[in-house]
Amino acid sequence: DTEVTQTPKHLVMGMTNKKSLKCEQHMGHRAMYWYKQKAKKPPELMFVYSYEKLSINESVPSRFSPECPNSSLLNLHLHALQPEDSALYLCASSQLDLIARGEQYFGPGTRLTVT
Amino acid sequence: KQEVTQIPAALSVPEGENLVLNCSFTDSAIYNLQWFRQDPGKGLTSLLLIQSSQREQTSGRLNASLDKSSGRSTLYIAASQPGDSATYLCAVTSSGGSNYKLTFGKGTLLTVNP
C-alpha cells in the first residue's frame, strides 16, 4: 500500500473558525510533511515531522499548528486564517533510511477556501 | 540555496509525438531527483525517482536521465497521448539535517492534442 490519504477533500471556513486537516499513511514511513500549494505554483514546504517530532518549521505563521499524534497520523490545525491562506494543502510521507533516500509519496490534498 | 528550473514552462504537442522536458538544479549535492505529475487541483503522483548514483530510470513510456555533475535531468515521454496532459514537476532532495527537503521547479504544463 503506497497510499497517503487526506481528509477532507474540500474545506470552506470563515476567518474566525477552527478546523483541522488530517493525513494518514500506513507505509511505515517515519517522516511526514505538510506543503502549501497556490494555483499555478509549485508546492512550498511548511512543516516536517521525523519520528513524530517537529524537525522543520519553514517560518509558518502560528495560525497553522501541526500535530503528529503517532507515526501514521499527521494533523494541521487551523485557526484565524486569512483569505490569502486559501490553497491546496498537501501531505507527504517518506522513509528516513539511506536506502530509500527520502522518496516522498503525496496525498490528494485538501482544497481550502477561507472566506 | 538549491534552485530548480524547468524548461519549457508550457508545451503543446500533437498526439503521438516524442517529447523531452528539461530540469536543471544549482547544487549538485543531492540525494535523488523525482519527477511528478499533477493534474489540475489534484495531488502529486510520483513518476520516477533517480538516486544520485544512477544515470537513468525507465517506467513504461517514460525515461528520466540524471547528470548530477552538470545539474541536469530530462524526462522523455514516448508516443505521447492526450491522457499525458498535465503539469510535470521536477524536484530534488537535498539534505536538511536528518530530514530530506524537496525543492521543486515551477513545472512544465504539457498539453497533448488529439
CSV table of C-alpha atoms in Angstrom, one decimal:
chain,number,residue,atom,x,y,z
A,1,ASP,CA,0.0,0.0,0.0
A,2,THR,CA,1.7,3.2,-1.2
A,3,GLU,CA,-1.2,5.5,-0.4
A,4,VAL,CA,-1.4,8.7,1.6
A,5,THR,CA,-4.9,9.7,2.4
A,6,GLN,CA,-6.1,13.2,3.3
A,7,THR,CA,-9.4,14.4,4.7
A,8,PRO,CA,-11.4,16.4,4.0
A,9,LYS,CA,-11.1,16.8,0.2
A,10,HIS,CA,-12.6,20.3,0.4
A,11,LEU,CA,-13.0,22.7,3.2
A,12,VAL,CA,-14.6,26.2,3.4
A,13,MET,CA,-14.1,28.1,6.6
A,14,GLY,CA,-14.5,31.6,7.9
A,15,MET,CA,-11.7,33.7,9.4
A,16,THR,CA,-12.9,33.0,12.9
A,17,ASN,CA,-13.3,29.3,12.6
A,18,LYS,CA,-11.1,26.5,13.9
A,19,LYS,CA,-10.7,23.5,11.7
A,20,SER,CA,-8.3,20.6,11.2
A,21,LEU,CA,-6.8,18.8,8.2
A,22,LYS,CA,-5.9,15.1,8.6
A,23,CYS,CA,-3.4,13.0,6.8
A,24,GLU,CA,-2.8,9.2,7.2
A,25,GLN,CA,-0.3,6.7,5.9
A,26,HIS,CA,0.3,3.0,6.6
A,27,MET,CA,3.6,2.5,4.8
A,28,GLY,CA,5.7,2.7,8.0
A,29,HIS,CA,7.2,6.0,7.0
A,30,ARG,CA,8.8,7.9,9.8
A,31,ALA,CA,8.9,11.3,8.1
A,32,MET,CA,5.7,13.3,7.3
A,33,TYR,CA,5.4,16.7,5.6
A,34,TRP,CA,2.9,19.5,5.1
A,35,TYR,CA,3.0,21.5,1.9
A,36,LYS,CA,1.0,24.5,0.7
A,37,GLN,CA,0.4,25.0,-3.0
A,38,LYS,CA,-1.1,28.1,-4.5
A,39,ALA,CA,-2.6,28.0,-8.0
A,40,LYS,CA,0.0,27.6,-10.8
A,41,LYS,CA,2.8,27.4,-8.3
A,42,PRO,CA,4.9,24.5,-7.0
A,43,PRO,CA,4.3,23.1,-3.5
A,44,GLU,CA,6.0,25.0,-0.7
A,45,LEU,CA,7.2,23.1,2.3
A,46,MET,CA,5.6,24.1,5.6
A,47,PHE,CA,6.5,21.5,8.2
A,48,VAL,CA,8.4,18.3,8.6
A,49,TYR,CA,8.0,15.7,11.3
A,50,SER,CA,10.5,12.9,11.7
A,51,TYR,CA,10.0,10.2,14.3
A,52,GLU,CA,6.9,12.1,15.4
A,53,LYS,CA,8.9,15.2,16.4
A,54,LEU,CA,8.7,18.5,14.6
A,55,SER,CA,12.1,18.9,12.9
A,56,ILE,CA,11.4,21.7,10.3
A,57,ASN,CA,9.1,24.7,10.5
A,58,GLU,CA,9.6,26.9,7.5
A,59,SER,CA,8.6,30.1,9.3
A,60,VAL,CA,5.0,29.3,9.1
A,61,PRO,CA,2.5,31.7,10.9
A,62,SER,CA,1.2,30.4,14.2
A,63,ARG,CA,-2.3,30.3,12.9
A,64,PHE,CA,-1.2,26.9,11.4
A,65,SER,CA,-0.4,24.4,14.1
A,66,PRO,CA,0.8,20.9,13.2
A,67,GLU,CA,0.5,17.8,15.3
A,68,CYS,CA,1.8,14.3,14.8
A,69,PRO,CA,-0.1,12.1,17.4
A,70,ASN,CA,1.5,8.8,16.1
A,71,SER,CA,3.7,7.5,13.3
A,72,SER,CA,0.7,7.1,10.9
A,73,LEU,CA,-1.2,10.4,11.5
A,74,LEU,CA,-0.4,14.0,10.8
A,75,ASN,CA,-2.8,16.8,11.6
A,76,LEU,CA,-2.8,20.5,10.7
A,77,HIS,CA,-4.9,22.7,13.0
A,78,LEU,CA,-6.2,25.9,11.5
A,79,HIS,CA,-7.3,29.0,13.4
A,80,ALA,CA,-8.0,32.6,12.5
A,81,LEU,CA,-6.9,32.1,8.9
A,82,GLN,CA,-6.8,34.8,6.3
A,83,PRO,CA,-8.3,34.7,2.8
A,84,GLU,CA,-4.7,34.5,1.3
A,85,ASP,CA,-4.3,31.1,3.1
A,86,SER,CA,-6.7,29.6,0.6
A,87,ALA,CA,-4.7,27.0,-1.2
A,88,LEU,CA,-4.3,23.2,-1.8
A,89,TYR,CA,-2.7,21.7,1.3
A,90,LEU,CA,-0.7,18.6,0.5
A,91,CYS,CA,0.6,15.9,2.9
A,92,ALA,CA,3.5,13.6,2.1
A,93,SER,CA,5.5,10.9,3.8
A,94,SER,CA,8.8,9.2,3.3
A,95,GLN,CA,11.2,6.7,4.8
A,96,LEU,CA,14.3,8.1,6.5
A,97,ASP,CA,16.8,5.4,5.8
A,98,LEU,CA,19.7,5.9,3.4
A,99,ILE,CA,18.5,3.2,1.0
A,100,ALA,CA,15.2,4.8,0.3
A,101,ARG,CA,16.8,8.3,0.4
A,102,GLY,CA,13.6,10.1,1.1
A,103,GLU,CA,11.3,9.3,-1.8
A,104,GLN,CA,8.2,11.2,-1.0
A,105,TYR,CA,4.6,10.0,-1.5
A,106,PHE,CA,1.9,12.6,-1.7
A,107,GLY,CA,-1.7,12.6,-0.8
A,108,PRO,CA,-4.5,14.0,-3.0
A,109,GLY,CA,-4.6,17.2,-1.0
A,110,THR,CA,-7.3,19.3,0.8
A,111,ARG,CA,-8.6,22.3,-1.1
A,112,LEU,CA,-9.0,25.0,1.5
A,113,THR,CA,-11.1,28.2,0.9
A,114,VAL,CA,-11.1,30.9,3.6
A,115,THR,CA,-14.0,33.4,3.4
B,1,LYS,CA,20.3,27.6,-1.6
B,2,GLN,CA,19.1,25.0,-4.1
B,3,GLU,CA,17.2,26.3,-7.1
B,4,VAL,CA,15.4,24.2,-9.7
B,5,THR,CA,14.5,25.4,-13.1
B,6,GLN,CA,12.2,23.7,-15.6
B,7,ILE,CA,12.1,24.4,-19.3
B,8,PRO,CA,9.8,24.9,-21.1
B,9,ALA,CA,7.1,26.4,-18.9
B,10,ALA,CA,4.5,25.1,-21.3
B,11,LEU,CA,4.5,22.7,-24.2
B,12,SER,CA,1.7,21.7,-26.7
B,13,VAL,CA,2.3,18.8,-29.0
B,14,PRO,CA,0.1,16.6,-31.3
B,15,GLU,CA,-0.7,13.1,-30.1
B,16,GLY,CA,2.0,10.5,-30.9
B,17,GLU,CA,5.0,12.8,-30.7
B,18,ASN,CA,8.0,12.0,-28.5
B,19,LEU,CA,8.9,14.9,-26.2
B,20,VAL,CA,11.5,15.9,-23.7
B,21,LEU,CA,11.1,18.0,-20.6
B,22,ASN,CA,14.1,19.6,-19.0
B,23,CYS,CA,15.1,20.3,-15.4
B,24,SER,CA,18.2,21.9,-14.0
B,25,PHE,CA,19.4,22.4,-10.4
B,26,THR,CA,22.1,24.6,-9.0
B,27,ASP,CA,23.6,22.5,-6.2
B,28,SER,CA,24.8,19.0,-7.3
B,29,ALA,CA,24.8,17.7,-3.7
B,30,ILE,CA,21.5,15.9,-4.0
B,31,TYR,CA,20.3,12.5,-2.7
B,32,ASN,CA,17.8,12.0,-5.6
B,33,LEU,CA,15.6,13.6,-8.2
B,34,GLN,CA,11.9,12.9,-8.6
B,35,TRP,CA,9.6,13.6,-11.5
B,36,PHE,CA,6.0,14.1,-10.5
B,37,ARG,CA,2.8,14.5,-12.5
B,38,GLN,CA,0.0,16.8,-11.2
B,39,ASP,CA,-3.5,17.0,-12.7
B,40,PRO,CA,-5.4,20.3,-12.1
B,41,GLY,CA,-6.5,20.6,-8.5
B,42,LYS,CA,-5.1,17.2,-7.6
B,43,GLY,CA,-2.2,15.8,-5.6
B,44,LEU,CA,1.2,14.8,-6.9
B,45,THR,CA,1.8,11.4,-8.5
B,46,SER,CA,5.4,10.2,-8.4
B,47,LEU,CA,6.5,9.1,-11.9
B,48,LEU,CA,10.2,8.3,-11.5
B,49,LEU,CA,12.9,8.6,-8.8
B,50,ILE,CA,16.5,8.6,-9.8
B,51,GLN,CA,19.1,8.2,-7.0
B,52,SER,CA,22.2,10.3,-7.1
B,53,SER,CA,24.3,7.3,-8.1
B,54,GLN,CA,22.1,6.4,-11.0
B,55,ARG,CA,22.0,7.7,-14.6
B,56,GLU,CA,18.5,6.9,-15.6
B,57,GLN,CA,15.2,5.2,-14.8
B,58,THR,CA,12.5,3.9,-17.0
B,59,SER,CA,8.8,3.2,-16.5
B,60,GLY,CA,6.7,2.3,-19.5
B,61,ARG,CA,6.8,5.2,-22.0
B,62,LEU,CA,8.8,7.4,-19.6
B,63,ASN,CA,12.5,7.6,-19.3
B,64,ALA,CA,14.3,10.0,-16.9
B,65,SER,CA,18.0,10.7,-17.0
B,66,LEU,CA,20.3,12.4,-14.5
B,67,ASP,CA,23.6,14.1,-14.9
B,68,LYS,CA,24.4,15.2,-11.4
B,69,SER,CA,27.7,16.8,-12.2
B,70,SER,CA,26.1,19.2,-14.7
B,71,GLY,CA,22.9,19.6,-12.6
B,72,ARG,CA,20.6,18.4,-15.3
B,73,SER,CA,17.8,15.9,-15.8
B,74,THR,CA,15.5,15.2,-18.6
B,75,LEU,CA,12.1,13.4,-18.8
B,76,TYR,CA,11.5,11.7,-22.1
B,77,ILE,CA,7.9,10.8,-23.0
B,78,ALA,CA,7.5,8.4,-25.9
B,79,ALA,CA,4.4,8.3,-28.2
B,80,SER,CA,2.5,11.0,-26.2
B,81,GLN,CA,-1.2,10.6,-25.6
B,82,PRO,CA,-3.9,13.1,-24.6
B,83,GLY,CA,-4.0,11.4,-21.2
B,84,ASP,CA,-0.5,12.6,-20.6
B,85,SER,CA,-1.7,16.2,-20.5
B,86,ALA,CA,-0.8,17.5,-17.0
B,87,THR,CA,1.8,19.6,-15.2
B,88,TYR,CA,5.1,17.8,-14.7
B,89,LEU,CA,7.2,18.8,-11.7
B,90,CYS,CA,10.8,18.1,-11.1
B,91,ALA,CA,12.1,18.0,-7.5
B,92,VAL,CA,15.5,17.3,-5.9
B,93,THR,CA,16.1,16.0,-2.5
B,94,SER,CA,18.8,17.9,-0.5
B,95,SER,CA,19.9,17.1,3.0
B,96,GLY,CA,18.1,19.1,5.6
B,97,GLY,CA,19.6,17.8,8.8
B,98,SER,CA,18.1,14.4,9.5
B,99,ASN,CA,15.3,15.1,7.0
B,100,TYR,CA,15.0,15.3,3.3
B,101,LYS,CA,13.9,18.6,1.8
B,102,LEU,CA,12.3,18.6,-1.6
B,103,THR,CA,13.0,21.6,-3.8
B,104,PHE,CA,10.5,21.9,-6.7
B,105,GLY,CA,10.8,23.5,-10.1
B,106,LYS,CA,7.8,25.6,-11.3
B,107,GLY,CA,6.7,22.8,-13.6
B,108,THR,CA,6.0,22.2,-17.3
B,109,LEU,CA,2.4,22.3,-18.4
B,110,LEU,CA,2.0,19.7,-21.1
B,111,THR,CA,-0.9,19.6,-23.5
B,112,VAL,CA,-1.2,16.7,-25.9
B,113,ASN,CA,-3.7,17.4,-28.6
B,114,PRO,CA,-5.7,14.5,-30.2
